Short mmCIF file of C-alpha atoms and ligand atoms in Angstrom, two decimals:
data_model
loop_
_atom_site.label_atom_id
_atom_site.label_comp_id
_atom_site.label_asym_id
_atom_site.label_seq_id
_atom_site.Cartn_x
_atom_site.Cartn_y
_atom_site.Cartn_z
CA MET A 55 6.38 -17.18 -15.86
CA THR A 56 3.34 -17.45 -18.01
CA VAL A 57 3.11 -14.32 -20.38
CA TYR A 58 0.80 -13.29 -23.33
CA LEU A 59 2.59 -11.71 -26.53
CA ASN A 60 0.45 -10.73 -30.01
CA GLY A 61 -2.43 -13.53 -28.93
CA GLU A 62 -1.39 -15.94 -27.32
CA PHE A 63 -0.11 -17.24 -23.34
CA MET A 64 3.41 -18.67 -23.36
CA PRO A 65 6.52 -19.62 -20.88
CA ILE A 66 8.71 -16.11 -20.97
CA GLU A 67 11.64 -17.61 -22.92
CA GLN A 68 9.50 -18.48 -25.42
CA ALA A 69 8.41 -14.94 -26.60
CA LYS A 70 10.41 -13.29 -29.24
CA VAL A 71 9.48 -9.96 -30.21
CA PRO A 72 11.03 -8.54 -33.80
CA VAL A 73 14.34 -6.23 -33.99
CA LEU A 74 11.86 -3.70 -36.27
CA ASP A 75 9.30 -3.63 -33.68
CA ARG A 76 9.04 0.35 -32.84
CA GLY A 77 9.62 -0.32 -29.46
CA PHE A 78 12.99 -2.12 -29.71
CA ILE A 79 13.64 0.75 -32.90
CA PHE A 80 12.45 3.98 -30.67
CA GLY A 81 10.96 3.08 -27.62
CA ASP A 82 7.40 3.96 -29.53
CA GLY A 83 4.79 2.84 -27.13
CA ALA A 84 2.91 2.95 -23.91
CA TYR A 85 3.00 0.87 -20.71
CA GLU A 86 0.95 -0.01 -17.42
CA VAL A 87 1.89 -1.39 -14.04
CA ILE A 88 -1.13 -2.28 -12.27
CA PRO A 89 -0.47 -4.08 -8.45
CA VAL A 90 -3.11 -7.56 -7.70
CA TYR A 91 -3.47 -7.76 -4.19
CA SER A 92 -5.08 -11.09 -3.55
CA ARG A 93 -5.42 -12.11 -7.57
CA ARG A 94 -7.53 -8.17 -7.19
CA PRO A 95 -6.41 -5.91 -10.15
CA PHE A 96 -6.21 -2.34 -7.65
CA ARG A 97 -7.91 0.46 -10.10
CA LEU A 98 -8.05 -1.53 -13.06
CA ARG A 99 -10.72 1.03 -14.95
CA GLU A 100 -8.55 3.83 -13.73
CA HIS A 101 -4.85 2.36 -15.38
CA LEU A 102 -6.46 1.37 -18.41
CA GLU A 103 -7.56 4.68 -18.98
CA ARG A 104 -4.25 6.43 -18.38
CA LEU A 105 -3.12 3.88 -20.83
CA ASN A 106 -6.40 4.91 -23.51
CA ALA A 107 -4.54 8.25 -22.42
CA SER A 108 -1.16 7.53 -22.87
CA LEU A 109 -1.92 5.91 -26.44
CA SER A 110 -4.06 8.20 -27.74
CA ALA A 111 -1.09 10.66 -27.06
CA ILE A 112 1.11 9.02 -29.17
CA ARG A 113 -1.48 7.95 -31.85
CA ILE A 114 -2.12 4.51 -31.32
CA ASP A 115 -5.20 3.06 -31.69
CA ASN A 116 -6.32 0.83 -28.39
CA PRO A 117 -5.49 -2.26 -29.76
CA CYS A 118 -7.83 -3.94 -26.85
CA SER A 119 -10.96 -2.77 -25.54
CA HIS A 120 -11.45 -2.66 -21.69
CA ALA A 121 -12.92 -5.98 -21.39
CA ARG A 122 -10.82 -7.89 -23.38
CA TRP A 123 -7.75 -5.94 -20.86
CA THR A 124 -9.32 -6.93 -17.78
CA GLU A 125 -9.95 -10.19 -19.52
CA LEU A 126 -6.02 -10.82 -20.49
CA ILE A 127 -4.72 -9.26 -17.28
CA GLY A 128 -7.44 -12.08 -15.41
CA LYS A 129 -6.24 -14.70 -17.15
CA ILE A 130 -2.37 -13.35 -16.90
CA ILE A 131 -3.49 -13.60 -12.96
CA ASP A 132 -4.75 -16.94 -13.01
CA SER A 133 -1.80 -18.52 -14.77
CA ASN A 134 0.54 -17.63 -11.59
CA PRO A 135 1.52 -18.73 -8.77
CA TRP A 136 1.62 -15.96 -6.49
CA ASP A 137 -1.17 -14.06 -4.97
CA ASP A 138 -0.40 -10.44 -5.02
CA GLN A 139 1.32 -9.70 -8.08
CA GLY A 140 2.59 -6.58 -10.60
CA VAL A 141 0.95 -6.99 -13.71
CA TYR A 142 3.71 -4.93 -16.07
CA LEU A 143 0.92 -4.62 -19.53
CA GLN A 144 3.23 -2.72 -22.71
CA VAL A 145 1.63 -1.58 -26.23
CA THR A 146 4.32 -0.58 -28.69
CA ARG A 147 3.02 0.19 -32.18
CA GLY A 148 4.51 -2.89 -34.17
CA VAL A 149 6.91 -3.43 -36.85
CA ALA A 150 8.34 -1.47 -39.71
CA PRO A 151 10.83 -0.46 -41.73
CA ARG A 152 12.91 1.76 -39.48
CA ASN A 153 11.77 5.83 -40.17
CA HIS A 154 11.44 8.13 -37.87
CA LEU A 155 7.52 9.37 -38.97
CA PHE A 156 4.85 7.14 -37.70
CA PRO A 157 3.75 4.23 -39.95
CA LYS A 158 -0.44 4.26 -40.36
CA GLY A 159 -2.31 0.79 -40.42
CA LEU A 160 0.89 -0.72 -38.07
CA THR A 161 -0.49 -3.82 -35.71
CA ALA A 162 -0.21 -3.03 -32.18
CA THR A 163 2.57 -5.46 -30.44
CA ILE A 164 0.84 -6.14 -27.35
CA PHE A 165 3.30 -7.65 -24.62
CA ILE A 166 1.42 -8.88 -20.81
CA MET A 167 4.14 -10.72 -17.67
CA SER A 168 3.33 -9.99 -14.29
CA ASP A 169 6.02 -11.18 -11.42
CA PRO A 170 5.75 -10.57 -7.85
CA LEU A 171 4.39 -7.85 -6.13
CA VAL A 172 7.47 -6.40 -3.83
CA THR A 173 6.41 -3.69 -1.47
CA PRO A 174 8.79 -1.99 1.08
CA THR A 175 9.85 -3.90 4.09
CA ARG A 176 9.05 -3.68 7.09
CA ALA A 177 12.12 -2.05 7.97
CA LEU A 178 12.30 0.48 5.80
CA ILE A 179 8.80 1.35 6.12
CA GLU A 180 10.15 2.22 10.17
CA SER A 181 13.53 3.75 8.53
CA GLY A 182 12.51 5.46 5.94
CA ALA A 183 14.53 5.91 3.21
CA PRO A 184 17.31 8.07 1.75
CA ALA A 185 16.87 9.89 -1.92
CA VAL A 186 18.86 12.62 -3.47
CA VAL A 187 17.09 15.68 -5.26
CA LEU A 188 18.40 16.24 -9.16
CA GLN A 189 17.45 18.20 -11.78
CA ASP A 190 14.80 16.74 -13.97
CA PHE A 191 16.38 16.37 -17.90
CA ARG A 192 13.54 14.53 -19.23
CA TRP A 193 11.03 15.61 -22.14
CA LEU A 194 7.85 17.73 -22.00
CA ARG A 195 5.29 15.16 -22.20
CA CYS A 196 6.07 13.31 -18.61
CA ASP A 197 3.17 12.56 -18.42
CA ILE A 198 2.60 9.98 -21.16
CA LYS A 199 3.18 6.45 -19.76
CA SER A 200 5.88 6.24 -22.48
CA VAL A 201 8.21 2.56 -22.75
CA SER A 202 11.02 5.47 -23.62
CA LEU A 203 12.39 5.61 -19.58
CA LEU A 204 15.71 6.49 -20.55
CA GLY A 205 15.53 9.99 -18.47
CA ASN A 206 13.95 7.91 -15.48
CA CYS A 207 16.65 5.32 -15.87
CA LEU A 208 19.64 7.37 -15.65
CA LEU A 209 18.45 9.30 -13.27
CA ARG A 210 17.07 6.42 -10.79
CA THR A 211 21.08 4.79 -11.79
CA LEU A 212 22.00 8.73 -10.50
CA ALA A 213 20.26 8.23 -7.61
CA ALA A 214 21.83 5.05 -6.34
CA ASP A 215 24.73 5.89 -7.19
CA GLN A 216 24.55 7.72 -4.02
CA GLY A 217 23.05 4.89 -2.26
CA ALA A 218 19.81 6.63 -3.02
CA ILE A 219 16.55 4.85 -3.64
CA GLU A 220 15.52 8.26 -5.82
CA ALA A 221 15.38 10.54 -7.68
CA ILE A 222 13.71 13.28 -6.52
CA LEU A 223 13.34 16.06 -9.36
CA VAL A 224 12.91 19.88 -9.58
CA ARG A 225 12.80 21.39 -12.67
CA ASP A 226 12.90 25.66 -13.33
CA GLY A 227 12.90 25.64 -9.28
CA PHE A 228 9.98 23.33 -9.24
CA LEU A 229 9.11 20.34 -7.27
CA THR A 230 7.61 17.90 -10.37
CA GLU A 231 8.38 14.19 -9.29
CA ALA A 232 10.84 10.94 -8.97
CA SER A 233 12.22 9.10 -11.20
CA ALA A 234 9.51 6.67 -10.80
CA SER A 235 6.90 7.98 -8.39
CA ASN A 236 5.14 10.85 -7.25
CA VAL A 237 6.21 13.10 -4.32
CA PHE A 238 4.28 14.47 -1.55
CA ILE A 239 5.77 17.02 1.18
CA VAL A 240 4.63 17.54 4.70
CA SER A 241 4.87 21.93 5.38
CA ASN A 242 3.35 22.97 9.04
CA ALA A 243 0.74 20.20 9.15
CA VAL A 244 -0.55 20.60 5.25
CA VAL A 245 -0.03 17.94 3.15
CA LEU A 246 1.37 19.68 -0.37
CA ALA A 247 1.54 17.95 -3.63
CA PRO A 248 2.15 18.72 -7.07
CA PRO A 249 -0.64 19.31 -9.44
CA LYS A 250 -0.92 16.92 -12.75
CA SER A 251 0.78 18.83 -15.50
CA ASN A 252 2.60 17.68 -18.68
CA LEU A 253 5.60 17.34 -16.52
CA ILE A 254 4.68 14.25 -14.01
CA LEU A 255 2.92 10.82 -14.59
CA PRO A 256 -0.38 11.14 -13.21
CA GLY A 257 -0.36 7.78 -10.11
CA ILE A 258 -2.82 5.71 -9.86
CA THR A 259 -0.76 5.66 -6.11
CA TYR A 260 -1.56 9.80 -5.90
CA ASP A 261 -4.81 10.26 -6.88
CA VAL A 262 -5.65 7.43 -4.13
CA VAL A 263 -3.47 9.28 -1.69
CA LEU A 264 -5.32 12.04 -2.30
CA GLU A 265 -8.76 10.50 -2.42
CA ILE A 266 -7.62 9.52 1.52
CA LEU A 267 -7.08 13.05 2.57
CA ARG A 268 -9.63 14.39 1.74
CA ALA A 269 -11.63 11.69 3.47
CA ASN A 270 -10.49 11.85 6.77
CA GLY A 271 -9.91 15.16 6.65
CA ILE A 272 -6.11 15.64 6.53
CA ALA A 273 -5.02 19.21 5.58
CA HIS A 274 -3.68 19.60 2.25
CA GLU A 275 -3.05 21.92 -0.96
CA VAL A 276 -2.51 20.90 -4.55
CA ARG A 277 -0.16 23.39 -5.70
CA PRO A 278 2.98 24.36 -7.27
CA VAL A 279 6.36 23.57 -4.58
CA THR A 280 9.36 25.13 -4.69
CA GLU A 281 12.40 23.13 -4.11
CA ALA A 282 13.59 25.62 -1.32
CA GLU A 283 9.90 23.88 -0.71
CA LEU A 284 10.70 20.49 -0.63
CA ARG A 285 14.74 20.73 1.70
CA SER A 286 12.69 22.03 3.83
CA ALA A 287 9.71 19.90 4.57
CA ASP A 288 8.88 18.42 6.89
CA GLU A 289 8.22 15.10 6.39
CA VAL A 290 8.75 14.03 2.42
CA TRP A 291 6.93 10.75 0.67
CA CYS A 292 7.10 9.20 -2.37
CA THR A 293 4.30 7.41 -3.77
CA SER A 294 4.21 4.35 -6.79
CA ALA A 295 2.22 1.31 -7.25
CA SER A 296 5.43 -1.15 -5.45
CA LYS A 297 6.63 1.62 -3.22
CA GLU A 298 2.99 2.36 -1.86
CA VAL A 299 3.47 5.81 0.82
CA LEU A 300 6.98 5.70 1.53
CA ALA A 301 8.30 8.15 3.65
CA ILE A 302 11.83 9.78 2.45
CA THR A 303 13.92 11.22 5.29
CA THR A 304 17.75 11.96 3.76
CA LEU A 305 17.71 14.63 1.16
CA ASP A 306 21.08 14.66 -0.47
CA GLY A 307 22.86 13.13 2.87
CA LYS A 308 20.57 15.71 4.99
CA PRO A 309 18.22 14.67 7.74
CA VAL A 310 14.41 15.12 6.28
CA GLY A 311 12.32 17.02 9.02
CA HIS A 312 12.96 19.47 12.44
CA GLY A 313 14.29 19.05 16.40
CA ALA A 314 14.01 15.24 17.66
CA ALA A 315 11.53 13.86 14.82
CA ALA A 316 14.45 15.14 12.08
CA GLY A 317 15.67 12.42 9.98
CA LYS A 318 12.62 9.91 10.39
CA PRO A 319 10.06 9.08 9.09
CA GLY A 320 6.75 11.35 10.71
CA PRO A 321 3.69 11.44 12.13
CA ALA A 322 1.92 12.41 9.02
CA PHE A 323 3.32 9.80 7.16
CA ALA A 324 2.31 7.07 10.02
CA ARG A 325 -1.28 8.20 9.73
CA ILE A 326 -1.01 7.65 5.67
CA HIS A 327 1.14 4.27 5.81
CA ARG A 328 -2.44 3.24 7.94
CA LEU A 329 -4.85 4.97 6.42
CA TYR A 330 -3.02 3.20 2.73
CA GLN A 331 -3.53 -0.15 4.02
CA GLN A 332 -7.11 0.13 5.93
CA PHE A 333 -8.08 1.30 1.83
CA LYS A 334 -5.91 -1.89 0.80
CA ALA A 335 -7.92 -4.30 3.23
CA THR A 336 -11.40 -2.90 2.05
CA PHE A 337 -10.64 -2.89 -1.74
CA MET A 338 -9.90 -7.06 -0.85
CA ARG A 339 -12.45 -7.69 1.10
CA ALA A 340 -14.31 -5.58 -2.04
CA PRO A 341 -13.17 -4.51 -5.12
CA ASP A 342 -16.96 -3.64 -6.16
CA ALA A 343 -16.31 -0.59 -3.74
CA HIS A 344 -13.56 0.96 -5.60
CA GLY A 345 -15.62 1.24 -9.13
CA GLN A 346 -13.88 -1.83 -10.70
CA PRO A 347 -15.20 -3.31 -13.62
N1 PMP B 615 6.06 8.45 -11.91
C1 PMP B 615 6.80 7.71 -12.30
C2 PMP B 615 8.21 8.99 -13.53
C3 PMP B 615 6.39 6.75 -12.36
O1 PMP B 615 7.19 5.64 -13.42
C4 PMP B 615 5.62 6.09 -11.23
C5 PMP B 615 5.61 4.67 -11.32
N2 PMP B 615 4.93 4.38 -12.55
C6 PMP B 615 5.09 7.33 -10.88
C7 PMP B 615 5.09 8.17 -10.72
C8 PMP B 615 3.78 6.12 -9.71
O2 PMP B 615 2.41 5.90 -10.67
P1 PMP B 615 1.77 4.83 -10.02
O3 PMP B 615 0.79 5.67 -8.75
O4 PMP B 615 0.63 4.69 -10.69
O5 PMP B 615 2.91 3.85 -9.77
#
């Protein structure tokens, strides 16, 4: 695998970072994961804008222009063998003697790698996935895509301990998001999504799903969702670059939904899943139609 580190492309085995890098010492940095379909980065402008927002929130000057990021990401895609990839990029504040205070004038560390994009299998799409509901004990700036992911990693592992693929999180009685995805529910034929705030990551897939709902006249509301609404929902979905839209069919071991449909992906999921795949197919034919740079 070819990666990019601070100005050079190299095999991943050769990529090394000094131990005093603030990413290593403090988790002091931000990242992005950009899905690539047929060698075309999906929603690149939106991902780079979110990176900009994360970096400015933690007072790191973006080390690259939009054009430079586009060039570097393009080179990483070209230098790896897979048509569909997940490009991971991270920027840390750089290397400095250990001190909590943000030092000024450091040279940011820039790292980019790519993996084959792994999306849900047909079997998982058809069965849906188990999740658990956990208290969201992360910090209050979950809108920053920070590399400090210890809370998310612990929550994801607590979910895995119970055989679940995701931890769906609630804070003060309201749904926030999941450990590595955003969450939508369907209640009485209306799709509900928690609004963007400091408590959730503004997911790129979340935006795409809302666009698709709007474009197809599917009833939806962006408003706070209570834990009770989550637990009694007809359908629950998780969204992320790699999960795309995935049905959650059990919560804490109990089937999601009611009657004969309980514990199975519901009709609204079938529709949004099909529309999402169509949206991707359109993008692959004409990436510029989606506002790419
Ligand atoms: N929330 C969290 C906590 C995440 O880690 C992710 C995935 N990066 C998401 C939401 C979904 O974001 P996206 O749709 O941009 O992948």
